mmCIF file of N, CA and C in Angstrom:
data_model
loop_
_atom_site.group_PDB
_atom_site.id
_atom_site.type_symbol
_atom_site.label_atom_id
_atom_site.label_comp_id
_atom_site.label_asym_id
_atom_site.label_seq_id
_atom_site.Cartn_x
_atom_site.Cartn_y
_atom_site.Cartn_z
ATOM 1 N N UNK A 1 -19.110 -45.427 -32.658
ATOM 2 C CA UNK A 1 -17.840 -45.127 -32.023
ATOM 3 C C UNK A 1 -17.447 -43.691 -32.335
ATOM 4 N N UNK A 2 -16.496 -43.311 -31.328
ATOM 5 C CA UNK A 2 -16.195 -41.566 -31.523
ATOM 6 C C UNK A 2 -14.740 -41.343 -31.965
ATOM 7 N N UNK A 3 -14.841 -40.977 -33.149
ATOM 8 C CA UNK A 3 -13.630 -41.112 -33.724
ATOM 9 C C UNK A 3 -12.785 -39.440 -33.630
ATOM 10 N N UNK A 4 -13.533 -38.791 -32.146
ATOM 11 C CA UNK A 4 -12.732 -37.380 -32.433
ATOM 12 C C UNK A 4 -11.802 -37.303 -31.631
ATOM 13 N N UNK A 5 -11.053 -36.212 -31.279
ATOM 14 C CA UNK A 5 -9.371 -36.387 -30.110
ATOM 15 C C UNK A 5 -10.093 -35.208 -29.268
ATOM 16 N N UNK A 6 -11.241 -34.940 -29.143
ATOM 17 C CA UNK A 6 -11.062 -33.522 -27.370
ATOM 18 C C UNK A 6 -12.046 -34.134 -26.937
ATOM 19 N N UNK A 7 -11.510 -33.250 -26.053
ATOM 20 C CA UNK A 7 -12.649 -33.506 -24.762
ATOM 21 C C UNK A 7 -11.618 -34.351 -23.644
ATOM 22 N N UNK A 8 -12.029 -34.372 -22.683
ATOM 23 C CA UNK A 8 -11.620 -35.556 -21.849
ATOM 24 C C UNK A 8 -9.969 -34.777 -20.951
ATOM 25 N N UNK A 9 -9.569 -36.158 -19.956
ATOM 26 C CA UNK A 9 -7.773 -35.757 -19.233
ATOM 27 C C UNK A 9 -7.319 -35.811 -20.423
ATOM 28 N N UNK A 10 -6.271 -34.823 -19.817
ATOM 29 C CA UNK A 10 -5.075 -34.324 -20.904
ATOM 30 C C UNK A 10 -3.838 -34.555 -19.834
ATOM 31 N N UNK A 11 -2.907 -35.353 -20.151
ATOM 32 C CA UNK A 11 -2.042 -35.154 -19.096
ATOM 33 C C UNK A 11 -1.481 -34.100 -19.080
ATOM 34 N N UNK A 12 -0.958 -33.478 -17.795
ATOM 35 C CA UNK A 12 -0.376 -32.105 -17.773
ATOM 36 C C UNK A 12 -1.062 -30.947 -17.155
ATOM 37 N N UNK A 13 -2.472 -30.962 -17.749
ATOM 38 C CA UNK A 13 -3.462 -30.453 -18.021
ATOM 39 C C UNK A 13 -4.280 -29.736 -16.854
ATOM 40 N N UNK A 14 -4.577 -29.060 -16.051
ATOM 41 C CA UNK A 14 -5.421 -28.270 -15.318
ATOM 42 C C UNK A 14 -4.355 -27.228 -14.255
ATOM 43 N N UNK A 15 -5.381 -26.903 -13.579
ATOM 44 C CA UNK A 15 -4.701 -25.972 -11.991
ATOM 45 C C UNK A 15 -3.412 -26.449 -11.724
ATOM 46 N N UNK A 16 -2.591 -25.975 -11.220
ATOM 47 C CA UNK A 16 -1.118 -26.350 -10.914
ATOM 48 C C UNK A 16 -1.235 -26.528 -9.369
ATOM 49 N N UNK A 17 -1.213 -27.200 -8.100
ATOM 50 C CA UNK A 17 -1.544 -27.200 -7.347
ATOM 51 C C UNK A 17 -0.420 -25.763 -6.009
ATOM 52 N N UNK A 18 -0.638 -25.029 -5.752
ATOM 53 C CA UNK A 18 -0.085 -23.166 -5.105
ATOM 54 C C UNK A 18 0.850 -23.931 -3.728
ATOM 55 N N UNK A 19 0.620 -25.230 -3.549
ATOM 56 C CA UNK A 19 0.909 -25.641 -1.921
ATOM 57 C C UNK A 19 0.176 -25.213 -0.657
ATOM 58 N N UNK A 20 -0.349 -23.950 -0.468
ATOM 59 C CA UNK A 20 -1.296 -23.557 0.231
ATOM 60 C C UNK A 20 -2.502 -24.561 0.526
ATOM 61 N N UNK A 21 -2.671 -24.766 1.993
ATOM 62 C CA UNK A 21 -3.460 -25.481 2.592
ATOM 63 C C UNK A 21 -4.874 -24.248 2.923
ATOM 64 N N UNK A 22 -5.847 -24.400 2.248
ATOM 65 C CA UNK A 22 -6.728 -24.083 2.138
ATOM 66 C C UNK A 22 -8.484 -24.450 2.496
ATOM 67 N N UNK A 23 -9.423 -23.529 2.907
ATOM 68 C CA UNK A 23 -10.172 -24.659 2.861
ATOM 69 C C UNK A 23 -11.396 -23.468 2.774
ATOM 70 N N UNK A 24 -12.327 -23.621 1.889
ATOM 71 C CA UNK A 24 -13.454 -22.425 1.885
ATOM 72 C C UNK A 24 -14.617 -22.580 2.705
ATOM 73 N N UNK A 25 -14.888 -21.630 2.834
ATOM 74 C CA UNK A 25 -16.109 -21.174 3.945
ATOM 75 C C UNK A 25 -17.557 -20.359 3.920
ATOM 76 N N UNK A 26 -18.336 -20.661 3.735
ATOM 77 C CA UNK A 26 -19.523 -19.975 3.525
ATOM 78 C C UNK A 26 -20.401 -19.238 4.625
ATOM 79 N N UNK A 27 -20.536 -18.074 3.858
ATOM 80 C CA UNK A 27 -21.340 -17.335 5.332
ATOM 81 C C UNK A 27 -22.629 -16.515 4.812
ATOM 82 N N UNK A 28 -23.786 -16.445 5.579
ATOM 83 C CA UNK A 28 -24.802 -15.770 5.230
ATOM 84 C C UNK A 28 -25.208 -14.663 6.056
ATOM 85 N N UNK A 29 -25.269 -13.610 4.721
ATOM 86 C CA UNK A 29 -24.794 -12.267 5.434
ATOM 87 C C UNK A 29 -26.199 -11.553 4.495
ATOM 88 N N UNK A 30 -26.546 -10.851 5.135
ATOM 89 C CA UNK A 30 -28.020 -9.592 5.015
ATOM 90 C C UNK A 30 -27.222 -9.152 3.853
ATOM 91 N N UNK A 31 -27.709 -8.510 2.826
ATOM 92 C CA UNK A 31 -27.351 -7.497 1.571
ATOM 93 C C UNK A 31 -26.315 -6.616 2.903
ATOM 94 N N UNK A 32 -26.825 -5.672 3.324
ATOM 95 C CA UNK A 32 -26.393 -4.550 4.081
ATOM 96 C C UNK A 32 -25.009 -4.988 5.026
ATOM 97 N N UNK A 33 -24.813 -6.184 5.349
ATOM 98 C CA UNK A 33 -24.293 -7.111 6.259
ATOM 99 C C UNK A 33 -22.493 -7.204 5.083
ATOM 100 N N UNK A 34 -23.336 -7.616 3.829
ATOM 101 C CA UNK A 34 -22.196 -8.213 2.937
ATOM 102 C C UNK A 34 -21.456 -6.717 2.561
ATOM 103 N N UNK A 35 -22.141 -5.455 2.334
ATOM 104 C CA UNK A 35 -21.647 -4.665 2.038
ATOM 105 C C UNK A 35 -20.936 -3.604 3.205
ATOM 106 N N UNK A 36 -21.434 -4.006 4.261
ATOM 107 C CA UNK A 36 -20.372 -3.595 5.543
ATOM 108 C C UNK A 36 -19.034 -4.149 5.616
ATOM 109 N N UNK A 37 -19.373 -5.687 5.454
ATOM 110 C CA UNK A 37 -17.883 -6.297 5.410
ATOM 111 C C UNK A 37 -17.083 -6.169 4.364
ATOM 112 N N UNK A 38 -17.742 -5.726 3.385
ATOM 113 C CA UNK A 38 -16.926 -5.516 2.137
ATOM 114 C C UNK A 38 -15.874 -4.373 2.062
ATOM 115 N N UNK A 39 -16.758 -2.793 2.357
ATOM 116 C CA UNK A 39 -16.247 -1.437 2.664
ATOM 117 C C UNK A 39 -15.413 -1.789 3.854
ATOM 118 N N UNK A 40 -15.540 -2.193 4.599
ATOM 119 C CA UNK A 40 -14.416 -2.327 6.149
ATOM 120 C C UNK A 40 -13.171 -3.323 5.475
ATOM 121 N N UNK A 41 -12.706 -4.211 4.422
ATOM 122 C CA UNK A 41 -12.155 -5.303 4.004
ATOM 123 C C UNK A 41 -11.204 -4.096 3.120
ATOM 124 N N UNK A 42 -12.240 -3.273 2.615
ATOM 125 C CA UNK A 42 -11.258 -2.328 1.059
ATOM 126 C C UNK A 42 -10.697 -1.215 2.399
ATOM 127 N N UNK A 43 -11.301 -0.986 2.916
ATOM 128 C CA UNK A 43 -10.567 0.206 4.005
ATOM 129 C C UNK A 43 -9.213 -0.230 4.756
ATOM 130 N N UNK A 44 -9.219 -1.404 4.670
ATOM 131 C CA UNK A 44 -7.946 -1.943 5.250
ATOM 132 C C UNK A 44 -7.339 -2.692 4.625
ATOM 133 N N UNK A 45 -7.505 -2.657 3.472
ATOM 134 C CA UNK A 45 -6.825 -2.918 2.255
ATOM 135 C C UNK A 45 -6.304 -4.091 2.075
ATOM 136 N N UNK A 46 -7.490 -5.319 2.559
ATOM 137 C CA UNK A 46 -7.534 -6.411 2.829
ATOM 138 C C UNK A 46 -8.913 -7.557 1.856
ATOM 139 N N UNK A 47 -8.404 -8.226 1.786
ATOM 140 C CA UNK A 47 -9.395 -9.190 0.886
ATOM 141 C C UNK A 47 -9.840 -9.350 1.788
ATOM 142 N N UNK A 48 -11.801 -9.674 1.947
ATOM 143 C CA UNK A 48 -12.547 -9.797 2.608
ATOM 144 C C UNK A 48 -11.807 -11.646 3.960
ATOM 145 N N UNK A 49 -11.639 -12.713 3.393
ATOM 146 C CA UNK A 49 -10.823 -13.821 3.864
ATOM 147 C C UNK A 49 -9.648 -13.127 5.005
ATOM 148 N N UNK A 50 -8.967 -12.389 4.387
ATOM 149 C CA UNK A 50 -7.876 -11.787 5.546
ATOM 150 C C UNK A 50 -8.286 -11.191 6.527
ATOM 151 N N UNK A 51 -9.559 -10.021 6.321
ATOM 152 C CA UNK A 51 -10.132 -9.339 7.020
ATOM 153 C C UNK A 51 -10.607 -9.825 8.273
ATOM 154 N N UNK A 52 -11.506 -10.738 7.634
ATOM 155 C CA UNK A 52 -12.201 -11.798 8.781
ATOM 156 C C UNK A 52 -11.123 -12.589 9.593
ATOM 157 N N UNK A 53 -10.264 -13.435 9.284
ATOM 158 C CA UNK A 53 -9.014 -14.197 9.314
ATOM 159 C C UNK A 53 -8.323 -13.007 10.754
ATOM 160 N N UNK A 54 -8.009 -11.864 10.162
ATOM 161 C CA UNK A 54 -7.543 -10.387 11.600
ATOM 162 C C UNK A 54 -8.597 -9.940 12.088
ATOM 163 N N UNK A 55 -9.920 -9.974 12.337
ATOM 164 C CA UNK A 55 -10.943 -9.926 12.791
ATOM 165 C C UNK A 55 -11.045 -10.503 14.029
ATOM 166 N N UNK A 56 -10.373 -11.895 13.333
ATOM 167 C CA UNK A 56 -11.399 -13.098 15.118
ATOM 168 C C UNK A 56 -9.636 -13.326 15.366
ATOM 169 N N UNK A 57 -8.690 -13.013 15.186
ATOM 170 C CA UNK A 57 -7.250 -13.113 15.223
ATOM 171 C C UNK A 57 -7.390 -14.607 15.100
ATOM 172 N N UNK A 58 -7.306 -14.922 14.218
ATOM 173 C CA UNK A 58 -7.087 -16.356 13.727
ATOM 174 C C UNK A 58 -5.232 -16.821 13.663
ATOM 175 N N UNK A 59 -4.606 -15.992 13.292
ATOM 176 C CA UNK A 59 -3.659 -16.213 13.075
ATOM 177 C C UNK A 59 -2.917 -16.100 14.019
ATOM 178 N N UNK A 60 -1.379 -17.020 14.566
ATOM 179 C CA UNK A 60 -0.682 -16.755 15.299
ATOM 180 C C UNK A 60 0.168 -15.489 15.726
ATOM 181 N N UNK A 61 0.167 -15.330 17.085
ATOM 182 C CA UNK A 61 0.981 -13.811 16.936
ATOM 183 C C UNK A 61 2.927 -14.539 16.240
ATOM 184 N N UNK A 62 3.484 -13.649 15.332
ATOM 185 C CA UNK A 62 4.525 -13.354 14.873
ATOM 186 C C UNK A 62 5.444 -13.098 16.408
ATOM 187 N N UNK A 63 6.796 -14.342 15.958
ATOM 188 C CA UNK A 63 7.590 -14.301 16.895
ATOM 189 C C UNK A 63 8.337 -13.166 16.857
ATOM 190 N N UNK A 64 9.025 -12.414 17.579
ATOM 191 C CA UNK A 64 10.194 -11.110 17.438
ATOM 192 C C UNK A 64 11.286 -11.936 17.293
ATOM 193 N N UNK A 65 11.988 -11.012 16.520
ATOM 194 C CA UNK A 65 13.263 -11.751 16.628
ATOM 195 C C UNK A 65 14.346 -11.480 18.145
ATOM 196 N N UNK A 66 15.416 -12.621 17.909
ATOM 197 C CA UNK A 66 15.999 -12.489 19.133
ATOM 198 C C UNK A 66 15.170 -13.182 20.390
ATOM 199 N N UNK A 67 13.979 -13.596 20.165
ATOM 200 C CA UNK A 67 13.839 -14.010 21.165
ATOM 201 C C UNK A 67 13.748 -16.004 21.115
#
């Protein structure tokens, strides 16, 4: 029998969950490929995810106000 106290759930214990609905994505990209998207991501001063994300316009266009 194991008579020690770690290891194991801890209540309380891990990641705090951000609320953000998330979901990851994998892509296979040439050396030369990964480092294009990388330099074009820092040039626009964007994490590579956002980049791509304003890339294929994933995101909804922003309502104006007043309307």
């Amino acid at each position: 029998m194991n008579n020690r106290n770690w290891g194991g759930q801890r209540k309380g214990s891990g990641r705090k969950a951000t609320g953000r609905m998330t979901v990851n994505i994998t892509l296979t990209l040439t050396t030369e490929e990964a480092k294009a998207l990388e330099e074009r991501a820092k040039c626009d001063g964007l994490s590579i995810s956002r980049f791509v994300a304003k890339w294929l316009v994933l995101s909804p266009p922003k309502e104006k106000k007043g309307e």
